[in-house]
mmCIF file of C-alpha atoms and ligand atoms in Angstrom:
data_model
loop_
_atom_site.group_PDB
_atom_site.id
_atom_site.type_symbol
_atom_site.label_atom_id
_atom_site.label_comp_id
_atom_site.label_asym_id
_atom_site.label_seq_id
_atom_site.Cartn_x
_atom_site.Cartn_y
_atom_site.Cartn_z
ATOM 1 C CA UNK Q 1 26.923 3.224 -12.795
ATOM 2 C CA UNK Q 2 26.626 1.381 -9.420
ATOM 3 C CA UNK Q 3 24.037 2.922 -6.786
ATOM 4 C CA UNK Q 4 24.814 2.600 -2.979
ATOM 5 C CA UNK Q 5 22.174 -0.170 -1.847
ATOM 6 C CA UNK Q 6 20.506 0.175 0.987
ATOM 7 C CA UNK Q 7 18.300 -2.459 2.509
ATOM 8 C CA UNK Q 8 15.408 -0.402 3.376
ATOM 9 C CA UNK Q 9 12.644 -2.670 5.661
ATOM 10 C CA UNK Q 10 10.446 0.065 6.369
ATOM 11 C CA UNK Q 11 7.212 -1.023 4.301
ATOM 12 C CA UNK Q 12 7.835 1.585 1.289
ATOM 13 C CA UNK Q 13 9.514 3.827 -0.022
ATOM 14 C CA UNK Q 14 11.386 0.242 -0.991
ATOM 15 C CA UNK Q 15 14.871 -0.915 -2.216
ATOM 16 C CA UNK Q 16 14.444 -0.626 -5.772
ATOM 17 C CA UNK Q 17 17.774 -1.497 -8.863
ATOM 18 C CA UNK Q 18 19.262 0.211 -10.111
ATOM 19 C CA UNK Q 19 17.769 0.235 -13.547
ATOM 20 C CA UNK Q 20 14.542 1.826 -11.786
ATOM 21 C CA UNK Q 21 16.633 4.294 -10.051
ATOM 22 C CA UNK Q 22 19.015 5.377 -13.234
ATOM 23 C CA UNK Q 23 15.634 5.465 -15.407
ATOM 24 C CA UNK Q 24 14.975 9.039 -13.911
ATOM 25 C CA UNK Q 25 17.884 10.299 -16.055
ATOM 26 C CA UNK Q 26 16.618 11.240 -19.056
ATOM 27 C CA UNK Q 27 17.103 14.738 -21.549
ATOM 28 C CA UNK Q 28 14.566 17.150 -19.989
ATOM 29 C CA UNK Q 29 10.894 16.656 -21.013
ATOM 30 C CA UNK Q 30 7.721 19.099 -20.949
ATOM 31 C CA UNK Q 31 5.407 17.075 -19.877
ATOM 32 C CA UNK Q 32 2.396 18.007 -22.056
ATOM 33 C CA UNK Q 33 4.219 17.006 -25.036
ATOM 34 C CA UNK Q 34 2.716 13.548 -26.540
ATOM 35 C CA UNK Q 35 5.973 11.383 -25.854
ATOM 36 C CA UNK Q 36 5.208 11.965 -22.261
ATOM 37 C CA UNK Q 37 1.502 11.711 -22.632
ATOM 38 C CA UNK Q 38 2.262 8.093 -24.151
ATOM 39 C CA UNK Q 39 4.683 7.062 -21.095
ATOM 40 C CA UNK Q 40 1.836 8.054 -18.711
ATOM 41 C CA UNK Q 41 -0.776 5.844 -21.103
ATOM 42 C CA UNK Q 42 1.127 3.120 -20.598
ATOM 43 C CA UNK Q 43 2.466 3.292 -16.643
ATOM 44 C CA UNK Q 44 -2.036 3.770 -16.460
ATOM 45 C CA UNK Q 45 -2.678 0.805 -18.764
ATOM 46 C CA UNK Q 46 -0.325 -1.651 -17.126
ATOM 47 C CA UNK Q 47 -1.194 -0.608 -13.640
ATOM 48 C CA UNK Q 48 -4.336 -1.515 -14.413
ATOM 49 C CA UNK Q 49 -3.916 -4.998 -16.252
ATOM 50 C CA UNK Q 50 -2.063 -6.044 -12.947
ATOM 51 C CA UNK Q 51 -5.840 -5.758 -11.300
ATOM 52 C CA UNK Q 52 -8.280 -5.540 -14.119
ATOM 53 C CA UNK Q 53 -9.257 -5.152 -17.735
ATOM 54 C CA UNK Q 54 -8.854 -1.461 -19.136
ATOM 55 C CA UNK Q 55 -12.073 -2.042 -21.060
ATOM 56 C CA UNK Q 56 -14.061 -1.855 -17.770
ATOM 57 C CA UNK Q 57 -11.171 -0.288 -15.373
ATOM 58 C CA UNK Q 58 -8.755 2.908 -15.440
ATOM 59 C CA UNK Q 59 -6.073 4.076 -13.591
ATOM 60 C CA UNK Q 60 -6.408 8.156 -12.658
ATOM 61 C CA UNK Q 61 -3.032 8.758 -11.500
ATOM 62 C CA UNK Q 62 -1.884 12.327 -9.075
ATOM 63 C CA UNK Q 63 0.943 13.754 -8.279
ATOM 64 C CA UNK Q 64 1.119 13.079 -4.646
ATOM 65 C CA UNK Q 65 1.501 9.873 -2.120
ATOM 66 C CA UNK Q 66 -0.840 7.627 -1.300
ATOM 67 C CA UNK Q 67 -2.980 9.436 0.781
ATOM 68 C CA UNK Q 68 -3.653 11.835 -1.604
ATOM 69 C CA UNK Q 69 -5.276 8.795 -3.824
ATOM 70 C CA UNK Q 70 -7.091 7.727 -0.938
ATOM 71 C CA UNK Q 71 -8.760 10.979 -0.115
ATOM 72 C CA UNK Q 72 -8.966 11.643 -4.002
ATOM 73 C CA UNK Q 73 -11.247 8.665 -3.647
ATOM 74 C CA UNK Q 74 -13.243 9.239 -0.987
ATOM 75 C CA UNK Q 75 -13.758 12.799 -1.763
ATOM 76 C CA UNK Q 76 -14.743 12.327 -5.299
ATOM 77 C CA UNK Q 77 -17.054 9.235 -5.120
ATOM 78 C CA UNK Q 78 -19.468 9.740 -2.592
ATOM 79 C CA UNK Q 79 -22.471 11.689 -3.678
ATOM 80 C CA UNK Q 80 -23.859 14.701 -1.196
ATOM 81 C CA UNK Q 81 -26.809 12.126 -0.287
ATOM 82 C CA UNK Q 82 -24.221 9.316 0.133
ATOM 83 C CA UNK Q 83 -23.255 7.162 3.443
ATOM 84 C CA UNK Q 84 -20.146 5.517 3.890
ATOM 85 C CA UNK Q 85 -18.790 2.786 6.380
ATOM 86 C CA UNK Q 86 -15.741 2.460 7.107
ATOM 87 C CA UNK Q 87 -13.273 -0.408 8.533
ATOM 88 C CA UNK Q 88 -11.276 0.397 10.706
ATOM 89 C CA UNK Q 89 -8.516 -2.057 12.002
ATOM 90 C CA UNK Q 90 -5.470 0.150 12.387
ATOM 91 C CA UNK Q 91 -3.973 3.312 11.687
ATOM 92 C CA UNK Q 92 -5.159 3.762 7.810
ATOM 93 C CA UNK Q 93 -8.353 2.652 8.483
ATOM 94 C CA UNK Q 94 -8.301 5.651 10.993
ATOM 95 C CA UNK Q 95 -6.986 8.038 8.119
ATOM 96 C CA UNK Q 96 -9.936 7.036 6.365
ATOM 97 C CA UNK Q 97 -11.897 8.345 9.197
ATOM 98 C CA UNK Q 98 -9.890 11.343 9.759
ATOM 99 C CA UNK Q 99 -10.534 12.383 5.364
ATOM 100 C CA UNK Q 100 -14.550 11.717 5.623
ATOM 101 C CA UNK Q 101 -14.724 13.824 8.758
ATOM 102 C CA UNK Q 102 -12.770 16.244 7.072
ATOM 103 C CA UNK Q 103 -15.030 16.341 4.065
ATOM 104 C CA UNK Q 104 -18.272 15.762 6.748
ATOM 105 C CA UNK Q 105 -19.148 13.291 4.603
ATOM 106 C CA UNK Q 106 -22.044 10.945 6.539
ATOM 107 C CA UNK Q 107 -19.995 8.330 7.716
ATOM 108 C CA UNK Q 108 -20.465 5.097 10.019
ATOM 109 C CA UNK Q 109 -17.435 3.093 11.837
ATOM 110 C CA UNK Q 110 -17.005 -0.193 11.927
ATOM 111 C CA UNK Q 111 -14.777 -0.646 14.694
ATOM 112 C CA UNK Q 112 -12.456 -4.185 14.253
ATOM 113 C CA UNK Q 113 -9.358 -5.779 16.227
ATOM 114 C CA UNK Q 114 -6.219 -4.623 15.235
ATOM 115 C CA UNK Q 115 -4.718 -8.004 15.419
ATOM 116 C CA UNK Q 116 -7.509 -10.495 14.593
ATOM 117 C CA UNK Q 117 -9.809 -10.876 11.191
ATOM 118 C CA UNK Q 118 -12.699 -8.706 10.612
ATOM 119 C CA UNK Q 119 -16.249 -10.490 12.175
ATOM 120 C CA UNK Q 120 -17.961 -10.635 9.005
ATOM 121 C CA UNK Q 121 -21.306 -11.677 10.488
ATOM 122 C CA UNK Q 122 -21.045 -8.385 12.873
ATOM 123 C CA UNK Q 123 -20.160 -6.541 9.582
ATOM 124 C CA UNK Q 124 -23.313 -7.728 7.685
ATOM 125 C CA UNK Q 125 -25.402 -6.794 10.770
ATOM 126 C CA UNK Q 126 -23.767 -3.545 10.756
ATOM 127 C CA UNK Q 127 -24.864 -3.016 6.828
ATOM 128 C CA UNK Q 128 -28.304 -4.717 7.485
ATOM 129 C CA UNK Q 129 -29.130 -2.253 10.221
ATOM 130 C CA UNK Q 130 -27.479 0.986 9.013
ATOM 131 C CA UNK Q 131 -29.921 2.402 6.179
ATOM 132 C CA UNK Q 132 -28.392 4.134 3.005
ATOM 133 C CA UNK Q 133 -24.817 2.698 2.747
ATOM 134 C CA UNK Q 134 -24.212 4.087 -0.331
ATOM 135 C CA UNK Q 135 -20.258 2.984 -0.387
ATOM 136 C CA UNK Q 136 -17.460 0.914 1.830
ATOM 137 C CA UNK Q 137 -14.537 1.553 2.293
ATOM 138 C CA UNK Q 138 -11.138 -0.962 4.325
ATOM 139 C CA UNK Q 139 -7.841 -1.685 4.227
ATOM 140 C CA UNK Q 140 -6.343 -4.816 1.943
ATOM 141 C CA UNK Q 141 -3.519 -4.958 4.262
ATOM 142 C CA UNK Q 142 -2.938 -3.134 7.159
ATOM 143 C CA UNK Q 143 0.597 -1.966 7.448
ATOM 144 C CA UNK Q 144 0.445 -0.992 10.775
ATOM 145 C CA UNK Q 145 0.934 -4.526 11.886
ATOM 146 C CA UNK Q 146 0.903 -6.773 9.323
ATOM 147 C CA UNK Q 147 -2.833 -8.121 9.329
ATOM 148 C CA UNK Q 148 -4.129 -9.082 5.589
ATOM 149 C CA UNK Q 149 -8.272 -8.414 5.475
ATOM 150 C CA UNK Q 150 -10.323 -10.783 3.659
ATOM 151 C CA UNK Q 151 -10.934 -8.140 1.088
ATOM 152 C CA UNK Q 152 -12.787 -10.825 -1.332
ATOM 153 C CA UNK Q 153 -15.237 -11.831 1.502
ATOM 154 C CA UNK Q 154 -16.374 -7.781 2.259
ATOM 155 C CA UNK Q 155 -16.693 -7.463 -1.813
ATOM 156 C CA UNK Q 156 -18.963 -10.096 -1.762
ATOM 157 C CA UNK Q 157 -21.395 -8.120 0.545
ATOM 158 C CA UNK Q 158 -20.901 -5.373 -0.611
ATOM 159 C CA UNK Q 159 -22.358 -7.083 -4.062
ATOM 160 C CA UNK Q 160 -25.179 -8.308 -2.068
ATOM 161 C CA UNK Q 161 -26.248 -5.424 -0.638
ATOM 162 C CA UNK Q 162 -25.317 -3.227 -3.810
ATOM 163 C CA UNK Q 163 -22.620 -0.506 -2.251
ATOM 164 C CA UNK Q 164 -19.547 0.622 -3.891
ATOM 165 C CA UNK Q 165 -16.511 -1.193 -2.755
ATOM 166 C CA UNK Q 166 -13.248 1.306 -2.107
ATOM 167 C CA UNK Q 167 -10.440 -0.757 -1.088
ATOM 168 C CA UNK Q 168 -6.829 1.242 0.146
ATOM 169 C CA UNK Q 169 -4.355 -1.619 -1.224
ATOM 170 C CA UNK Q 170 -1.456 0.863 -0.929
ATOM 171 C CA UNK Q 171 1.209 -2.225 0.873
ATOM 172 C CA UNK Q 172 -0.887 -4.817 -0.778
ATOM 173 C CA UNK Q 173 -1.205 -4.187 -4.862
ATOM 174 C CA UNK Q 174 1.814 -6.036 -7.265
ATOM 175 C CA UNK Q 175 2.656 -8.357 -4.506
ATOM 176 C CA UNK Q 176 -0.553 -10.120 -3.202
ATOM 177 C CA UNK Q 177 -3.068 -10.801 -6.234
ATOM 178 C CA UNK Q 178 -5.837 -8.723 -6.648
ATOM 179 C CA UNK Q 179 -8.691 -9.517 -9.000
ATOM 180 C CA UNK Q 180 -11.406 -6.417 -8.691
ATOM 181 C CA UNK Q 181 -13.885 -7.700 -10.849
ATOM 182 C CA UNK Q 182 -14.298 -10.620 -8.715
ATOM 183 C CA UNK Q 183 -13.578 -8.870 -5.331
ATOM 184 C CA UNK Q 184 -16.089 -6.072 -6.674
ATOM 185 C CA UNK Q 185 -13.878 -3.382 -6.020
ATOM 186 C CA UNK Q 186 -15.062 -0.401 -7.906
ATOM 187 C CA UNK Q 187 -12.040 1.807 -6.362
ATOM 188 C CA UNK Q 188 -8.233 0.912 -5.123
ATOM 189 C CA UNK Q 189 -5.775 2.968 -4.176
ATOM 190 C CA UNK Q 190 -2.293 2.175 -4.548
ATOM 191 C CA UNK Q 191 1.445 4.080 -5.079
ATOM 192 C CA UNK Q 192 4.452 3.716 -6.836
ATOM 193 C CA UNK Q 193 7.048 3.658 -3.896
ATOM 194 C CA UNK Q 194 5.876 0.146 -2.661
ATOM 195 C CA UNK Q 195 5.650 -3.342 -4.072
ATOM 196 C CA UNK Q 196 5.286 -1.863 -7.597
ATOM 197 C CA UNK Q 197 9.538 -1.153 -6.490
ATOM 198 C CA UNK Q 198 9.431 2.649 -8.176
ATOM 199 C CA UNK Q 199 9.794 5.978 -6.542
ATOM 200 C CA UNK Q 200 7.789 7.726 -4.253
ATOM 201 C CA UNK Q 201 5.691 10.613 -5.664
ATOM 202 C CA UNK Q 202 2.220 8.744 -7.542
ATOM 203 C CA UNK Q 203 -0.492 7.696 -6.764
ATOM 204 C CA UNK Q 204 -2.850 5.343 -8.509
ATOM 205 C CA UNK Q 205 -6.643 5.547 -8.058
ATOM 206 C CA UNK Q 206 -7.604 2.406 -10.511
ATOM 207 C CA UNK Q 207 -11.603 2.769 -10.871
ATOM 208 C CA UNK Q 208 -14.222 0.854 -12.107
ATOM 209 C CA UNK Q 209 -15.230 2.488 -15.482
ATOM 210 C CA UNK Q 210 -18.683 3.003 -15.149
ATOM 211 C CA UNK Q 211 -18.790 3.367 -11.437
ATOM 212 C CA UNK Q 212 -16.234 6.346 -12.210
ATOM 213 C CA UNK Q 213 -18.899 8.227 -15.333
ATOM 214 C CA UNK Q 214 -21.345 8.160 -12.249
ATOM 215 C CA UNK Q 215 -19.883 10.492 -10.122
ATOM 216 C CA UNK Q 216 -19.509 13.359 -12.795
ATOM 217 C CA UNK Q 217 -22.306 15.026 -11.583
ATOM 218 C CA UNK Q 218 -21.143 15.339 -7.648
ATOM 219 C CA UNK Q 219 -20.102 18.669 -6.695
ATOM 220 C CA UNK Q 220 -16.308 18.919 -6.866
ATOM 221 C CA UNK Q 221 -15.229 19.208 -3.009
ATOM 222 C CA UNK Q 222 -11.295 20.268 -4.035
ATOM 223 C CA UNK Q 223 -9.888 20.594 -7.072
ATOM 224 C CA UNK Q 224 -6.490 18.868 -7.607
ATOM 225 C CA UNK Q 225 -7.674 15.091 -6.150
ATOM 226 C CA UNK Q 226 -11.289 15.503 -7.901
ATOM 227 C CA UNK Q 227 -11.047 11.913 -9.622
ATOM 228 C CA UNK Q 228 -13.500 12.694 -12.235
ATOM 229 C CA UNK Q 229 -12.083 15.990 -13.339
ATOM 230 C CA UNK Q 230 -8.184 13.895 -13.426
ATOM 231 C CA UNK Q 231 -9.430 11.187 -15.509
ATOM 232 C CA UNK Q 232 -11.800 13.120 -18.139
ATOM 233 C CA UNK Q 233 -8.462 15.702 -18.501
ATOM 234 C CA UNK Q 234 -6.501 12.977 -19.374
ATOM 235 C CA UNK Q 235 -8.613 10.998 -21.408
ATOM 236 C CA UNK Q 236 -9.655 14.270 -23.888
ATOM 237 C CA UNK Q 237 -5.809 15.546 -23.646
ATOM 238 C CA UNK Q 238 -3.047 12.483 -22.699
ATOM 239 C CA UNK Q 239 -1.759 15.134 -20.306
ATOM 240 C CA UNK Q 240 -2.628 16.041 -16.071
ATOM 241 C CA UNK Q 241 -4.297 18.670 -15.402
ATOM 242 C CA UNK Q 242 -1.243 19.968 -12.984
ATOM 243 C CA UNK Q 243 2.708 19.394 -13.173
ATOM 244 C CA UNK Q 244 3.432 15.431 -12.954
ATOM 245 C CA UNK Q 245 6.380 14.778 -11.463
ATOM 246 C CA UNK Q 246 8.137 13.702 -14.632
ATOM 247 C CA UNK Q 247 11.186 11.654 -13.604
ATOM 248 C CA UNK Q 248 9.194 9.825 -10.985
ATOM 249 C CA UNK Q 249 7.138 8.858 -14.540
ATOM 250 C CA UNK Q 250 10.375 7.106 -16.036
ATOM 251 C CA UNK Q 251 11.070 5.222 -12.820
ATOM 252 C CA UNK Q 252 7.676 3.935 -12.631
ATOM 253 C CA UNK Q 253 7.583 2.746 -15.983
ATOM 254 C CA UNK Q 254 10.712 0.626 -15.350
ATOM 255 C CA UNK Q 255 9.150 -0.393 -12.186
ATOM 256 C CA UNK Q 256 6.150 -1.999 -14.504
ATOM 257 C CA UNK Q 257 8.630 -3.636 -16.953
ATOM 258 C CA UNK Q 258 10.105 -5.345 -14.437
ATOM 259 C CA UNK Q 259 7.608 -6.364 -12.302
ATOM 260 C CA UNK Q 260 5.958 -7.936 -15.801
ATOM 261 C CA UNK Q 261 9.107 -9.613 -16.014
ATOM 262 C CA UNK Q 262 9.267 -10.690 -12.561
ATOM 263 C CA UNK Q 263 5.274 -11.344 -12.788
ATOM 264 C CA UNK Q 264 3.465 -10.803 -9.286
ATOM 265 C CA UNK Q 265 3.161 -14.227 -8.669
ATOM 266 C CA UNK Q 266 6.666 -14.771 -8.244
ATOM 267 C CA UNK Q 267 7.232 -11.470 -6.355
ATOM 268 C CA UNK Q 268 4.710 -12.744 -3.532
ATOM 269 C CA UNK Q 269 6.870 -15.772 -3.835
ATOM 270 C CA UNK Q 270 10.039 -13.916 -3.163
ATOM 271 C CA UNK Q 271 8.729 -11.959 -0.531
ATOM 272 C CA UNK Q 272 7.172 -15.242 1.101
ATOM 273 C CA UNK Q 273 10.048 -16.781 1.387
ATOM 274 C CA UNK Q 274 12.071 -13.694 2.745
ATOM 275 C CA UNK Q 275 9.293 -13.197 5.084
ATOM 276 C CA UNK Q 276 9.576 -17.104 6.183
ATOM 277 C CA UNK Q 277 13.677 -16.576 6.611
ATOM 278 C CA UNK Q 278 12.675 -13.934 8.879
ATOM 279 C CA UNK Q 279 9.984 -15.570 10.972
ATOM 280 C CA UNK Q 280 12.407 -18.828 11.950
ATOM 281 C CA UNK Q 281 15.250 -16.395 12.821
ATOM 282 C CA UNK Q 282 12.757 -14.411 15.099
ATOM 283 C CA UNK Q 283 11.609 -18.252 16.544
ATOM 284 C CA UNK Q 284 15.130 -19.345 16.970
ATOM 285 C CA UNK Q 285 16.027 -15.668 18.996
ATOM 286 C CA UNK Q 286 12.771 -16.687 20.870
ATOM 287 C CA UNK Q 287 11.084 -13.204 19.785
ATOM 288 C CA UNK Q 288 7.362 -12.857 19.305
ATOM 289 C CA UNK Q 289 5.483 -11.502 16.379
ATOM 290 C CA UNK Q 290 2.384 -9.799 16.510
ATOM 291 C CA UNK Q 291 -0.321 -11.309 13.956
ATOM 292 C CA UNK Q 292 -0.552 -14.985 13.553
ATOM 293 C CA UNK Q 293 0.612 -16.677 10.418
ATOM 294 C CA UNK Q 294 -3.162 -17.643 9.416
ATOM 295 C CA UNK Q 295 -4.104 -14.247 8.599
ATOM 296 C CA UNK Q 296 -0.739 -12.570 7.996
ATOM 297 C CA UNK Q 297 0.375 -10.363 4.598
ATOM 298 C CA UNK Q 298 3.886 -11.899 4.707
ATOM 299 C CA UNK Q 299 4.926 -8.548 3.728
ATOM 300 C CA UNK Q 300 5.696 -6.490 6.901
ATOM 301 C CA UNK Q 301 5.899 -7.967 10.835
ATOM 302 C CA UNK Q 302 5.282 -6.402 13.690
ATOM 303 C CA UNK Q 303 7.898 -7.802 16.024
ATOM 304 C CA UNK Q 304 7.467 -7.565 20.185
ATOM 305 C CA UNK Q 305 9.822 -5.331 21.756
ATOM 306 C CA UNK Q 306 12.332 -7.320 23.909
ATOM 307 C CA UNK Q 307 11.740 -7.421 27.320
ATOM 308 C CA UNK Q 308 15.152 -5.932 28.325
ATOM 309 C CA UNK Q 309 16.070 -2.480 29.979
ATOM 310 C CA UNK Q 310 19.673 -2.206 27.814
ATOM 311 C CA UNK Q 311 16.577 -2.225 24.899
ATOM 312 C CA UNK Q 312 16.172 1.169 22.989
ATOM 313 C CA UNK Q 313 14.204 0.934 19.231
ATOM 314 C CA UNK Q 314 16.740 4.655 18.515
ATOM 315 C CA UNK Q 315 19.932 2.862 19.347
ATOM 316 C CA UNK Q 316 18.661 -0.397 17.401
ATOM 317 C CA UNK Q 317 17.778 1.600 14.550
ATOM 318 C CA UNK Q 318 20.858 3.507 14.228
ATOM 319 C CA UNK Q 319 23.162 0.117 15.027
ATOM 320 C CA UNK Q 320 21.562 -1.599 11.727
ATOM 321 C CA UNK Q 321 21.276 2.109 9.493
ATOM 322 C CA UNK Q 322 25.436 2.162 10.100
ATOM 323 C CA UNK Q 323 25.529 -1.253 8.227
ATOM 324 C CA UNK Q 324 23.285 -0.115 5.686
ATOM 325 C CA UNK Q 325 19.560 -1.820 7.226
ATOM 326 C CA UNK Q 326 16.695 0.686 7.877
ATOM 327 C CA UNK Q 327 14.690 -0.848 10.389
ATOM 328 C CA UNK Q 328 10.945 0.695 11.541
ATOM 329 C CA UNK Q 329 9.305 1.844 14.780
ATOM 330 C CA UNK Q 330 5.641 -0.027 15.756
ATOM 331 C CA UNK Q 331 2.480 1.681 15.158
ATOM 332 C CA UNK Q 332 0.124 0.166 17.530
ATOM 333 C CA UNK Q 333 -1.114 1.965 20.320
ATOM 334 C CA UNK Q 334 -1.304 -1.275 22.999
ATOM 335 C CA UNK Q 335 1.577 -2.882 21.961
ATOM 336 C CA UNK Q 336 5.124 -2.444 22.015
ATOM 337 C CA UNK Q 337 6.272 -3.252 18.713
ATOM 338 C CA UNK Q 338 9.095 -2.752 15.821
ATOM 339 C CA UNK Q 339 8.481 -3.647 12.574
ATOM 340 C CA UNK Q 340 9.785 -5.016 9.535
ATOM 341 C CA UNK Q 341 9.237 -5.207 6.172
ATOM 342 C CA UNK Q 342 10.109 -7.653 3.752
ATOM 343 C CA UNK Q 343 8.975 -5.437 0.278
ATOM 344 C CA UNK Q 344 11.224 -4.220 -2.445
ATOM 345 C CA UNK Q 345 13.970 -5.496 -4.246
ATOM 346 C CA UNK Q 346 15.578 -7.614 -1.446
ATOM 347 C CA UNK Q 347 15.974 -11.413 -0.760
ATOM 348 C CA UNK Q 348 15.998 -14.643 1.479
ATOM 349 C CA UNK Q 349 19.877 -13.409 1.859
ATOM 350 C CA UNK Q 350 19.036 -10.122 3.032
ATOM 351 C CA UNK Q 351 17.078 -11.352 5.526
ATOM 352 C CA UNK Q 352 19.406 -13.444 6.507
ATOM 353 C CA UNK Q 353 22.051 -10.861 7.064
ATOM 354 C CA UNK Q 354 19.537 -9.107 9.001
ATOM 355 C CA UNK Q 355 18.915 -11.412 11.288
ATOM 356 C CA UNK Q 356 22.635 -11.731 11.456
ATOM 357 C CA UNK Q 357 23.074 -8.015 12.597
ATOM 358 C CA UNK Q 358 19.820 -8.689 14.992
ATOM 359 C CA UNK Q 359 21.636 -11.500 16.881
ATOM 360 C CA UNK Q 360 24.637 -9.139 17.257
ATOM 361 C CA UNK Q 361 22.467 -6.050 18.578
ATOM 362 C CA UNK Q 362 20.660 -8.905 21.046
ATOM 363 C CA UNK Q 363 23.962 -9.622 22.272
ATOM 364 C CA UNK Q 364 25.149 -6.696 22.539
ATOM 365 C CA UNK Q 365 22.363 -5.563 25.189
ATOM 366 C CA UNK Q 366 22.625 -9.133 27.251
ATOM 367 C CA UNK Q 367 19.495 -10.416 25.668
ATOM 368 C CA UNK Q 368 21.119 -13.529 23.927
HETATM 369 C C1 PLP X 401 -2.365 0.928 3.782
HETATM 370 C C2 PLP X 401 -1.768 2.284 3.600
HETATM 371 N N1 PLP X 401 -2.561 3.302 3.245
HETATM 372 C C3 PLP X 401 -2.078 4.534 3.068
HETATM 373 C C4 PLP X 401 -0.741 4.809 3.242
HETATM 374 C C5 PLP X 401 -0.251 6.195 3.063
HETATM 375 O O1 PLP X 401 0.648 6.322 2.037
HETATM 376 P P1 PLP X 401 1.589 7.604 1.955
HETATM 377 O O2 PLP X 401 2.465 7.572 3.166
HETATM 378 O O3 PLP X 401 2.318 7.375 0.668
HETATM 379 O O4 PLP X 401 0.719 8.794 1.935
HETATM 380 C C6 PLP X 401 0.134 3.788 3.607
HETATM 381 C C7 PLP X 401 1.550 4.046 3.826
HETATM 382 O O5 PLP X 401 2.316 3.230 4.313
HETATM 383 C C8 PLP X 401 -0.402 2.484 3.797
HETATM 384 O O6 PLP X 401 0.393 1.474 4.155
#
């Protein structure tokens, strides 16, 4: 059976195969028998080889998106006498802000450009003069335009000044590498609708082991995304403590096999060079991109709107979804963007037909 395809180049949910989409069909399945228990052992195991070794890191997975990991984190691991900081650099460093006010947990900004790298020396004075950091918490990359942080360089002070390193890699894990012992992550957040190429509807919270036994004894602030209470239920029983969404599951275990196959290496590669294809065409059209190539994820590009008054993002949008391209609105306040993403299971070629359909749309308003 053949599947529509759509090139999607919003940054996630992604163009996935088919194999990953038809891997959802299978006979129906309680979840809480031990079959099932053993396909979620294994979807947590792998996840977590990609980053770590399960003898000192676990993945505690939820039902839910990404969010839900990331305030599963950040609700669970700071204790009642804790003090976090937070980056914030763009719109999901801001969520970050928005779940620890929620939770009134004590929290202290770091405000950073939403375009340039993070001024580490104005980050270490921040943690030299701010008393009790307990935990810190950023961005890998931030999706809202495209900027990759320098996630190895905040570990490192974070080791020096010993606070517990949470790191939202949601657009960033199985594409660019991530090593957490030596980045001294002790949390990351991630979800299976992105470069991992499954479907939406999990979310990975892959913990340092011991870091994870020491927040047992922190009052539970909700009960579904309590991370402690997830992962002891599923290491006494193989099963979550609520419904999983079981076909999801199957697609995500695909989604592993073949991104072993495809190793993550050679999935940055392919999304490098698809995200190269893209910037020349842009060049050659004489558009603008936001973030400069020194600091940039290659994964998603926040384009500059043209400067035209036949230009309309809707009527862009809906000229590329008729031939089968989903293309996505900007997200940053001060500029006037579009973006697009180069994640999933798409190519060079794709990109190349994109730019293809671009040119036409460019004509088509008296731009070109
Ligand atoms: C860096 C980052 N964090 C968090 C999220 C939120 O994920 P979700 O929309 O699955 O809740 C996203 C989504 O794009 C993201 O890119």
């Amino acid at each position: 059976m053949q599947v529509k395809r759509n090139v999607l180049l919003n940054p996630g949910p992604a163009t996935t195969t088919d194999s990953v989409k038809l891997a959802q069909v299978v006979p129906d399945i309680c979840p809480r028998e031990k079959e099932f228990g053993d396909l979620m052992d294994y979807c947590a195991t792998e996840i977590t080889k990609f980053v770590g070794d399960p003898r000192e890191y676990t993945t505690v997975m939820f039902g839910g998106s990404g969010t839900a990991t990331v305030e599963a984190i950040l609700s669970s691991v700071v204790p009642e006498n804790g003090r976090i900081l937070i980056i914030d650099n763009g719109a999901y460093g801001k969520r970050m802000c928005q779940i620890t006010k929620i939770y009134k947990l004590d929290t202290v900004v770091f405000d950073s450009s939403s375009i340039e790298p993070i001024d580490l020396i104005a980050l270490e004075d921040v943690i030299k003069g701010e008393k009790g950091l307990t935990h810190l918490a950023m961005i890998h990359h931030e999706t809202t335009t495209g900027l990759l942080n320098d996630i190895s360089a905040v570990g490192k002070l974070c080791s020096t000044y010993n606070i517990s390193f949470i790191v939202d890699s949601m657009s960033g894990f199985a594409a660019i590498p991530v090593d957490m012992k030596a980045m001294h992550i002790d949390y990351l957040a991630a979800s299976s609708n992105k470069n991992i190429q499954g479907m939406a509807g999990i979310g990975f919270a892959i913990c340092n082991r011991i870091a994870l036994l020491g927040t047992e004894a922190i009052p539970m602030r909700n009960l579904y995304l309590n991370l402690f209470a997830q992962h002891a239920y599923f290491e006494k029983t193989h099963q979550t403590r609520f419904t999983p969404p079981v076909q999801t599951f199957y697609a995500l275990k695909q989604a592993i096999i073949e991104t072993k196959e495809e190793t993550i290496a050679n999935r940055y590669a392919r999304y490098t060079k698809s995200w190269e294809t893209l910037l020349v065409g842009l060049e050659e059209m004489g558009l603008e991109y936001l973030i400069d190539k020194a600091y940039h994820s290659k994964i998603i590009t926040s384009i500059i709107e043209p400067k035209n008054d036949k230009y309309n993002f809707e009527e862009m949008h809906d000229f590329f979804f008729e031939k089968g391209f989903t293309i996505y609105p900007g997200k940053v306040n001060n500029f006037d963007t579009f973006r697009i993403s180069n994640i999933g299971q798409i190519d060079y070629t794709d990109i190349q037909n994109f730019l293809q359909v671009l040119k036409e749309y460019l004509r088509k308003i008296d731009h070109l």
